[in-house]
Tab-separated table of C-alpha atoms in Angstrom:
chain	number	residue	atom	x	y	z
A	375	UNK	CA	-12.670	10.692	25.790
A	376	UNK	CA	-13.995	7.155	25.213
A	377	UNK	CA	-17.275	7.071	27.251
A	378	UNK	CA	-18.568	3.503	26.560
A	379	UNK	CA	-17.973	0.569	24.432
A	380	UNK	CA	-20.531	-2.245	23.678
A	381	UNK	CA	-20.648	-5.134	21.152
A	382	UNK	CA	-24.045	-5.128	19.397
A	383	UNK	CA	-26.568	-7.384	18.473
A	384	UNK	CA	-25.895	-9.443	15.126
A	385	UNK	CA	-27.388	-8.182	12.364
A	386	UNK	CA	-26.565	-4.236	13.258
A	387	UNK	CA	-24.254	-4.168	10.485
A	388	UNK	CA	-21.476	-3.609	12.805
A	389	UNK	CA	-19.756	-5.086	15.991
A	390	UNK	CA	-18.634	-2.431	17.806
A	391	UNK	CA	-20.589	0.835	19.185
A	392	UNK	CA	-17.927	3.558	21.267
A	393	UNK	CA	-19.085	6.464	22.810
A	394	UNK	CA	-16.812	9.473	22.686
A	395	UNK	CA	-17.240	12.487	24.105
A	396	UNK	CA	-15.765	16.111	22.461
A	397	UNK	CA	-16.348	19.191	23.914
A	398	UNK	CA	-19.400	17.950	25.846
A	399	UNK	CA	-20.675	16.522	22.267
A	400	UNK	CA	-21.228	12.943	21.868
A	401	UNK	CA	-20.246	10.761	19.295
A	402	UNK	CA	-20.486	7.585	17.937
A	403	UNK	CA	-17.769	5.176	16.945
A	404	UNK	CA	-19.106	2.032	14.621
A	405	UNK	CA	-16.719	-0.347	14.298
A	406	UNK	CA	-16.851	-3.364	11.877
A	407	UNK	CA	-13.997	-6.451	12.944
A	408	UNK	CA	-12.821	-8.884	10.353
A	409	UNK	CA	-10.662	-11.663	10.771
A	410	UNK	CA	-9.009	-10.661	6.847
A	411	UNK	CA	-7.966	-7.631	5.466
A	412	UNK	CA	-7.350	-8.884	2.024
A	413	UNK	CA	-8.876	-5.552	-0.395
A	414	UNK	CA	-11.560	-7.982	-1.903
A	415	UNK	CA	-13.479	-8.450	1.393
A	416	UNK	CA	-12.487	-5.309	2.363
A	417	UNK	CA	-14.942	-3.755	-0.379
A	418	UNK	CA	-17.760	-5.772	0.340
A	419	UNK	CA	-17.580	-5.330	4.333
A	420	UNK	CA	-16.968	-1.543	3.705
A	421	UNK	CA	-20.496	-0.785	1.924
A	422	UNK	CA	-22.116	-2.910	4.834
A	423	UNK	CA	-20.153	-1.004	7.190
A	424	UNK	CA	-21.211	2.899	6.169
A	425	UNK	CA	-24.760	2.200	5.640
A	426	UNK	CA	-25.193	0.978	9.080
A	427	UNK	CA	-23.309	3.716	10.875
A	428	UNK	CA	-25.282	6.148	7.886
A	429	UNK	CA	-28.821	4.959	9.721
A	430	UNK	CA	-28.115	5.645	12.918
A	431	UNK	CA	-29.354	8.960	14.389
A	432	UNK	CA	-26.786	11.405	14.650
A	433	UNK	CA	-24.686	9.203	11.592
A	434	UNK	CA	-22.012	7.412	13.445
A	435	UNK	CA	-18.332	7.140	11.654
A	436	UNK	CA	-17.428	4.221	10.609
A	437	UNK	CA	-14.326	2.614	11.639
A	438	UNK	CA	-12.977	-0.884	9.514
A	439	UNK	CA	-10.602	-2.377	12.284
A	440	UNK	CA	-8.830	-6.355	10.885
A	441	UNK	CA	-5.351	-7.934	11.965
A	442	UNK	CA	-3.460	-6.109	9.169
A	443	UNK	CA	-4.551	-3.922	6.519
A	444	UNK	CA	-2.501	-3.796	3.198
A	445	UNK	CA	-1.701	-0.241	1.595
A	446	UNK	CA	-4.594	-1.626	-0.935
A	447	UNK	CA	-6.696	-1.830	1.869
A	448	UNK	CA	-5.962	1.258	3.489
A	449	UNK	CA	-6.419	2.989	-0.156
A	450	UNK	CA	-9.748	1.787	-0.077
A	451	UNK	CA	-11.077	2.619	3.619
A	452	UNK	CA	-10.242	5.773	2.727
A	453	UNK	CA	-12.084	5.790	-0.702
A	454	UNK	CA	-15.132	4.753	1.003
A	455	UNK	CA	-14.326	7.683	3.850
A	456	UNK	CA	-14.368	5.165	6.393
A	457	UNK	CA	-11.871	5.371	9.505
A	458	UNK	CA	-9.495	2.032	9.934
A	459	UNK	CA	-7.136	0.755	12.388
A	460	UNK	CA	-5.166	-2.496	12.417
A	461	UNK	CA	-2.751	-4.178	15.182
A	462	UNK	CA	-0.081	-3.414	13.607
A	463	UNK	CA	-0.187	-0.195	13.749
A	464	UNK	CA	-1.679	1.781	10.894
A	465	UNK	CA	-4.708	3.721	11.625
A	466	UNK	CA	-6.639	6.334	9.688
A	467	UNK	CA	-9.719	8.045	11.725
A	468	UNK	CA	-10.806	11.793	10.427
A	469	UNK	CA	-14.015	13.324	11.904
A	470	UNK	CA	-15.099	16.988	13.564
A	471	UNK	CA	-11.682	18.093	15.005
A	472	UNK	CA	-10.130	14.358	15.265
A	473	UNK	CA	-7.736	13.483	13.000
A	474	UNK	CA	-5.368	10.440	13.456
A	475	UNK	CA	-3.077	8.873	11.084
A	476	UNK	CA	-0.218	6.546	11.754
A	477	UNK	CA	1.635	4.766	8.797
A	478	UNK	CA	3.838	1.543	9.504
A	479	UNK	CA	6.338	-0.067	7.728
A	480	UNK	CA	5.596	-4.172	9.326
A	481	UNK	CA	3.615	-6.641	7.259
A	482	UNK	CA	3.292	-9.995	9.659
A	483	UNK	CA	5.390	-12.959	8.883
A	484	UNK	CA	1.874	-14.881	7.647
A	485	UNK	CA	0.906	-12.072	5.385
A	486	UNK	CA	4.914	-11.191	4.647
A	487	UNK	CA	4.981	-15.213	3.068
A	488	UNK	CA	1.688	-15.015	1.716
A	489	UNK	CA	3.046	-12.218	-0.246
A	490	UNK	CA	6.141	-13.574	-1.638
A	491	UNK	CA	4.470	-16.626	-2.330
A	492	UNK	CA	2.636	-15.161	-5.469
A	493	UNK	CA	6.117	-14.598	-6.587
A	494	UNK	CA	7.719	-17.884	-6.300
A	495	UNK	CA	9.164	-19.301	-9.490
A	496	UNK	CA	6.013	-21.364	-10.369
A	497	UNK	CA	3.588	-18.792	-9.398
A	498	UNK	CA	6.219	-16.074	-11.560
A	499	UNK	CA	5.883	-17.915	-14.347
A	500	UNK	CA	1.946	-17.804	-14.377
A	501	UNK	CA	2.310	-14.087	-13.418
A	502	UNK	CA	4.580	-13.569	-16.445
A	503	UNK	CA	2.175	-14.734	-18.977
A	504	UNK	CA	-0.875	-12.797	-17.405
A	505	UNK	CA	1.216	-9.716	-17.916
A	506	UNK	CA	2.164	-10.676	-21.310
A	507	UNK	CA	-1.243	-9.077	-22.247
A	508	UNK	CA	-3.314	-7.850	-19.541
A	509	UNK	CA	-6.589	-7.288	-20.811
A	510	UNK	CA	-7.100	-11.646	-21.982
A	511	UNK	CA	-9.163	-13.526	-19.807
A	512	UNK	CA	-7.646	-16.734	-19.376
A	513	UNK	CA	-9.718	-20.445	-18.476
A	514	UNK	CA	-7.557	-22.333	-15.798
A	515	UNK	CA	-6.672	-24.981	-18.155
A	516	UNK	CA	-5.625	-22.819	-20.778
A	517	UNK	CA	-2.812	-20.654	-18.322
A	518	UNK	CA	-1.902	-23.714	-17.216
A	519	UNK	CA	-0.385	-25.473	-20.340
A	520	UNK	CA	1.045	-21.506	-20.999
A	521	UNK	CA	2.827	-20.868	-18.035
A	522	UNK	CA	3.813	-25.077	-17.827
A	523	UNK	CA	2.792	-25.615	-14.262
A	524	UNK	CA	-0.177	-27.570	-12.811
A	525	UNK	CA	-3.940	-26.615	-12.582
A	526	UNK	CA	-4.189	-26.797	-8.402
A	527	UNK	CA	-1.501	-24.064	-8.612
A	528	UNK	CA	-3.167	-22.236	-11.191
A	529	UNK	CA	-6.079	-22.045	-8.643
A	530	UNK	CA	-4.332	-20.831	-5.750
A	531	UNK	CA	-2.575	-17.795	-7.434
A	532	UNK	CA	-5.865	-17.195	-9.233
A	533	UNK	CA	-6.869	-17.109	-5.430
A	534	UNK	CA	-4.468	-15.027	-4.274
A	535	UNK	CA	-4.647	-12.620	-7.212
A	536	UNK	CA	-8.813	-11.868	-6.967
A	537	UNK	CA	-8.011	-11.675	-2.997
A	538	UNK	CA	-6.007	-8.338	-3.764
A	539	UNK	CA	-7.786	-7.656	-6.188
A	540	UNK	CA	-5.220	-7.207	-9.315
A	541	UNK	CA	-7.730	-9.392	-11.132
A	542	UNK	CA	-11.180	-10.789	-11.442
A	543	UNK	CA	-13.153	-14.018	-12.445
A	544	UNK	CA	-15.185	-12.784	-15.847
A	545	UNK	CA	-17.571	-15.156	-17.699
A	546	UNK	CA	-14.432	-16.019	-19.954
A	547	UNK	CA	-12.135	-16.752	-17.130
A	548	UNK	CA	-9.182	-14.993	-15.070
A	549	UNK	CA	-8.627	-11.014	-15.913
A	550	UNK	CA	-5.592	-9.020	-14.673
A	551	UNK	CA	-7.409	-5.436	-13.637
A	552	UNK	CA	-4.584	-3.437	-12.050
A	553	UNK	CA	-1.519	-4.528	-13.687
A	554	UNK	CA	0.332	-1.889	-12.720
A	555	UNK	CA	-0.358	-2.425	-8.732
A	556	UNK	CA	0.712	-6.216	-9.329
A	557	UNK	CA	4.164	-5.248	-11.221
A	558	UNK	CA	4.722	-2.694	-8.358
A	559	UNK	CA	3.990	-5.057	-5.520
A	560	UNK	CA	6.304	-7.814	-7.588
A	561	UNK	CA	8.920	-4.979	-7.823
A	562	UNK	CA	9.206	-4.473	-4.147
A	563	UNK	CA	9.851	-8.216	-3.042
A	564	UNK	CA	11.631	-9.202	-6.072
A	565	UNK	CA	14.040	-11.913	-5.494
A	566	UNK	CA	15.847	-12.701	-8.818
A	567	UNK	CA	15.963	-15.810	-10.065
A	568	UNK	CA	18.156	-18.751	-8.268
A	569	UNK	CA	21.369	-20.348	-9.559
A	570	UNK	CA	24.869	-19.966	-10.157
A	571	UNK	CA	26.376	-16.776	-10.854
A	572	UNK	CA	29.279	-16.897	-12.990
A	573	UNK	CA	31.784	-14.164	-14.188
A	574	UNK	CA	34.101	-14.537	-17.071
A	575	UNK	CA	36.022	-11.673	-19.338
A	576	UNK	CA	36.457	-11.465	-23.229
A	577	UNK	CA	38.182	-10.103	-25.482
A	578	UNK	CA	35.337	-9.838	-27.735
A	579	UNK	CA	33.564	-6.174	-27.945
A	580	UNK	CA	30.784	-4.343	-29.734
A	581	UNK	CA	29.770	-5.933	-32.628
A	582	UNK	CA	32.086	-8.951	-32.862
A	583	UNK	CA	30.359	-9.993	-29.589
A	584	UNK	CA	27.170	-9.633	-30.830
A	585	UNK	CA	27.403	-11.854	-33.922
A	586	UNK	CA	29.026	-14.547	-31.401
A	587	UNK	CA	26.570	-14.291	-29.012
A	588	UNK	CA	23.412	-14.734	-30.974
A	589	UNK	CA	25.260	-17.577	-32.616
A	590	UNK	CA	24.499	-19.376	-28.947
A	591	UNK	CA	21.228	-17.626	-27.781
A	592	UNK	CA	18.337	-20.107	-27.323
A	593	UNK	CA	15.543	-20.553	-24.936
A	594	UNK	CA	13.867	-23.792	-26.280
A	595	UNK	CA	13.560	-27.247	-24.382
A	596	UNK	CA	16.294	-29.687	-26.059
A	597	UNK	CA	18.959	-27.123	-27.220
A	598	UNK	CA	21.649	-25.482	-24.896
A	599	UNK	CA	19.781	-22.811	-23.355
A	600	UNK	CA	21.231	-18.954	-23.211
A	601	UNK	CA	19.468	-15.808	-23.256
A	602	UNK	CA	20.467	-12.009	-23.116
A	603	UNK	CA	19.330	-10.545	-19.072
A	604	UNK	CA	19.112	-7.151	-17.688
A	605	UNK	CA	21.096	-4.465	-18.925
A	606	UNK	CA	22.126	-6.758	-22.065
A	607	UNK	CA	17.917	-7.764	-22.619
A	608	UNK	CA	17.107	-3.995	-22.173
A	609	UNK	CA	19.404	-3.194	-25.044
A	610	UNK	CA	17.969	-5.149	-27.321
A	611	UNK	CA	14.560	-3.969	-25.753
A	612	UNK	CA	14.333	-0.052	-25.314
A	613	UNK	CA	17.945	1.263	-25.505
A	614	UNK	CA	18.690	3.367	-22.928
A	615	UNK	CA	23.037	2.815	-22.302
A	616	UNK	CA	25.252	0.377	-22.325
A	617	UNK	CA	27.408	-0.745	-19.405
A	618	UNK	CA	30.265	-2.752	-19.839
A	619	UNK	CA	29.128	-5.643	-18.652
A	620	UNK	CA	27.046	-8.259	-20.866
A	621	UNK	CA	24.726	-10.642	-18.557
A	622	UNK	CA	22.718	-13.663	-19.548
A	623	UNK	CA	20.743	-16.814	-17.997
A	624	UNK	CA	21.612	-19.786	-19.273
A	625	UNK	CA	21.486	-23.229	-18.725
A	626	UNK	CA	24.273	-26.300	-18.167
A	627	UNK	CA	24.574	-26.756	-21.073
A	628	UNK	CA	23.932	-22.901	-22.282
A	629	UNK	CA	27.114	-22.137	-20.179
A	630	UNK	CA	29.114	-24.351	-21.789
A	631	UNK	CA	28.593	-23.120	-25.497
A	632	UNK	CA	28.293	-19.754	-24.289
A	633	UNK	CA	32.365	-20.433	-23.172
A	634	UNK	CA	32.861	-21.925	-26.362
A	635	UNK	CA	31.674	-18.993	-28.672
A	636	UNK	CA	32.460	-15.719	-26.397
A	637	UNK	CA	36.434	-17.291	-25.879
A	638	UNK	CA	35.236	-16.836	-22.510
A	639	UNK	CA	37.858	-17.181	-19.234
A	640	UNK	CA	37.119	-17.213	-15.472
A	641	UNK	CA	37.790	-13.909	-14.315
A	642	UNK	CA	37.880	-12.926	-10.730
A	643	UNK	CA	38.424	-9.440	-11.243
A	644	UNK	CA	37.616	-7.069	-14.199
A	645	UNK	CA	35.122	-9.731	-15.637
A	646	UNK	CA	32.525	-8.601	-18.508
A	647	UNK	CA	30.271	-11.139	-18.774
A	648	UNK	CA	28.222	-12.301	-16.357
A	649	UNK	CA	25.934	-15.724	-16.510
A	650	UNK	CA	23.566	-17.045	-14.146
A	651	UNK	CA	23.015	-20.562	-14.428
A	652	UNK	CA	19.877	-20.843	-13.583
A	653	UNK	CA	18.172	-23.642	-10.853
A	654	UNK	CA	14.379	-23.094	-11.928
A	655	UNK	CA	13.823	-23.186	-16.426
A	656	UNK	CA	10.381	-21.651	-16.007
A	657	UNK	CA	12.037	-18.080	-17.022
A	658	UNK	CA	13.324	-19.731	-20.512
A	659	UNK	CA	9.689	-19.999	-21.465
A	660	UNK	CA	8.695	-16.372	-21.013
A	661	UNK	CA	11.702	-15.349	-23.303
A	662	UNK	CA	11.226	-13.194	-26.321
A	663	UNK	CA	12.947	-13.069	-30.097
A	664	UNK	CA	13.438	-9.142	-30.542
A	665	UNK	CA	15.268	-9.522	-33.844
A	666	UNK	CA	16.254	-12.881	-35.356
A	667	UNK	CA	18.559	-15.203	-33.158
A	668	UNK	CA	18.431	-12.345	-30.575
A	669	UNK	CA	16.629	-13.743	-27.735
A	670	UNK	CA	15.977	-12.172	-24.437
A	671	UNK	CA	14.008	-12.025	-20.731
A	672	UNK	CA	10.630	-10.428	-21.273
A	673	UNK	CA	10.063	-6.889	-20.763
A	674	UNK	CA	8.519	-7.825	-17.248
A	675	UNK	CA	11.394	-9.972	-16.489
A	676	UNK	CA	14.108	-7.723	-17.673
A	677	UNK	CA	12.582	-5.035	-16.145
A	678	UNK	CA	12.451	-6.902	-12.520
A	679	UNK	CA	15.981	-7.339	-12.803
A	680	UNK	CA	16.721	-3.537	-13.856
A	681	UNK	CA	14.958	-2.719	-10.476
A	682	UNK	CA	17.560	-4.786	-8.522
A	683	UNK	CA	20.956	-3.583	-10.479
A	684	UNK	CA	21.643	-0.410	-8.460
A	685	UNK	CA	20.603	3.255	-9.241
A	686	UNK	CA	21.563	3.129	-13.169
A	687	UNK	CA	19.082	0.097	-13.588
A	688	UNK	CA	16.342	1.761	-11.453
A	689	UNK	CA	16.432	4.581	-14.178
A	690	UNK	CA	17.195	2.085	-17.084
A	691	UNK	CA	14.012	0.103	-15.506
A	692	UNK	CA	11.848	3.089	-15.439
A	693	UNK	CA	13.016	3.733	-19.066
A	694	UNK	CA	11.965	0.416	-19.878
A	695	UNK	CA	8.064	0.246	-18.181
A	696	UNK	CA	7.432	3.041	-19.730
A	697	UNK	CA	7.983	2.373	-23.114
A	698	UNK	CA	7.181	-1.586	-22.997
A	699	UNK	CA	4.688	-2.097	-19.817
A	700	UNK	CA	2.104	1.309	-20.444
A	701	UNK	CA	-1.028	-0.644	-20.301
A	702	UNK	CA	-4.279	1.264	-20.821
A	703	UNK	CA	-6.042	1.654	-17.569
C-alpha cells in the first residue's frame, strides 16, 4: 500500500518520494519525471536518478516515469535496473516481492509522426547514405551534397538520429552507432516509395529479358531513368528465387523506353512486370551498378521493399540483410 507521496526539494536528484508499505516493511519509491523520453536523455537522467535513490538510507528504488517511453527507452531503464512507468501504459517496477510489468502496443500521434518523419523521402535519402557505410563520420555539409537535400534538414535528422541514439556527434562529424536498431525501426514503418504503379506482361523471359532490360536501366539525372526493385534488385543482389514477376522504379521517361525495349502491353490480369513510376527521384541516387548496365535499389532499399512483399519477401529480405547489411557491432 502507498503510504505517502511528496515532491522534494530541487536538487534531491529526484521529484518524487512514495512511501509503500509491505508486510509492515517500509519502502521507498524515488521517482524522477521528465517531460521527454527520447533514449539520449533518458541515459543521462538515469545515472542522476540511481545515485540519488542509492544515498538514501535504506536505498530507495528508483522509478524513471516520462509521457512515453520508446522500447529503446524501456531497454535502457532496465539496463540501469531502474523501475519505469509511462502514461501510456508500459511500466516495469521489480523490487522485494513486487514485480509489475505491462507492455503496450500505442506510440502517441506526436511521437507516432515524429517517428515516420525520419523516414520521409528527404530524410530516407540521408538515411540511405549513412547506411551505405556505417562506421564514416560525416560533416553536415558533406551528407548534404551526398544525399542532395539541404543543410537545415541535414540538422534536424542529425537531431532526431542522436535523440534515439542510432548515432553520435564525434570530433569528425555525424556517426551511425546502432545501425541495426535504425534499419529495424525503418523496417517497421516502412512506407514504400510514392508514385504510379503500373503492370504490363511480356513475352520476353529469362535471358532474352535480361539483355533487353539492361539495355534501358539507368539511374542518372538527364537520361530516362529505370532501375531493377525488390525481388528483381535482390536477384541481381544475393540470389535467393525468382518469382515471376520482374519490378522496377522508373521514371517518365524510364517508363516509356522501358515499353519500348520489354514489347511491353497493359495487362490487367496475368501481368509480369511491374513499374512504379516514381513521384520523389531521391531513390535514383542511392542506386547501385552490380554488374555492368545492371543497375539496381541499394541493398537497404531493396531490402525495405522485400519486408513489404508478403511472406516470400520477408524470407528473401532476411536472406538479403544477412548477407549484404552484417555490420560489425
Amino acid at each position: 500500500n502507498i503510504e505517502k507521496i511528496a515532491l522534494t526539494e530541487p536538487g534531491s536528484g529526484f521529484d518524487i518520494l512514495a512511501e509503500v508499505r509491505l508486510d509492515n516493511e517500509r519502502r521507498f519509491l524515488a521517482c524522477e519525471v521528465k517531460s521527454v523520453g527520447q533514449p539520449r536523455h533518458v541515459r543521462a537522467a538515469l545515472l542522476q536518478l540511481r545515485k540519488a535513490a542509492g544515498e538514501m538510507e535504506p536505498p530507495a528504488v528508483p522509478v524513471f516515469i516520462a509521457p512515453y517511453l520508446s522500447t529503446e527507452a524501456q531497454a535502457l531503464c532496465r539496463e540501469f535496473d531502474v523501475g519505469y512507468l509511462d502514461l501510456v501504459g508500459n511500466a516495469w517496477v521489480e523490487f522485494d516481492s513486487v514485480f509489475i510489468e505491462r507492455q503496450v502496443d500505442t506510440r502517441p500521434p506526436v511521437i507516432q509522426r515524429s517517428l515516420k518523419s525520419v523516414f520521409k523521402p528527404k530524410s530516407a535519402q540521408v538515411l540511405r547514405v549513412l547506411l551505405r557505410d556505417p562506421g564514416r563520420a560525416w560533416r553536415v555539409v558533406d551528407l548534404a551534397s551526398a544525399s542532395d537535400v539541404s543543410v537545415g534538414h541535414i540538422s534536424n535528422v542529425r537531431n532526431e538520429l542522436v535523440d534515439r541514439e542510432w548515432a553520435e556527434i564525434t570530433g569528425e562529424g555525424l556517426r551511425l552507432t546502432r545501425p541495426d536498431d535504425l534499419l529495424d525501426a525503418w523496417r517497421d514503418d516502412y512506407e514504400a516509395p510514392a508514385g504510379e504503379y503500373l503492370s504490363f506482361y511480356t513475352t520476353l523471359h529469362g535471358a532474352a529479358f535480361e539483355t533487353a532490360a539492361r539495355t534501358a536501366l539507368n539511374a542518372q539525372p538527364g537520361h530516362p531513368r529505370a532501375i531493377f526493385a525488390s525481388f528483381s534488385a535482390a536477384h541481381w543482389l544475393v540470389p535467393y528465387g525468382r518469382v515471376p514477376t520482374q519490378y522496377f522504379y522508373a521514371d517518365e521517361r524510364g517508363v516509356e523506353r522501358l515499353r519500348d525495349v520489354l514489347k511491353l502491353s497493359p495487362a490487367r490480369s496475368g501481368s509480369n512486370v511491374a513499374v512504379t513510376v516514381l513521384k520523389e527521384q531521391g531513390l535514383f541516387g542511392d542506386a547501385v551498378e552490380t554488374a555492368p548496365t545492371t543497375v539496381c535499389t541499394s541493398p537497404v532499399q531493396t531490402y525495405l521493399d522485400l519486408t513489404a512483399a508478403g511472406e516470400r519477401g520477408r524470407e528473401a529480405a532476411e536472406h538479403l540483410r544477412k548477407e549484404a547489411l552484417s555490420w560489425k557491432k
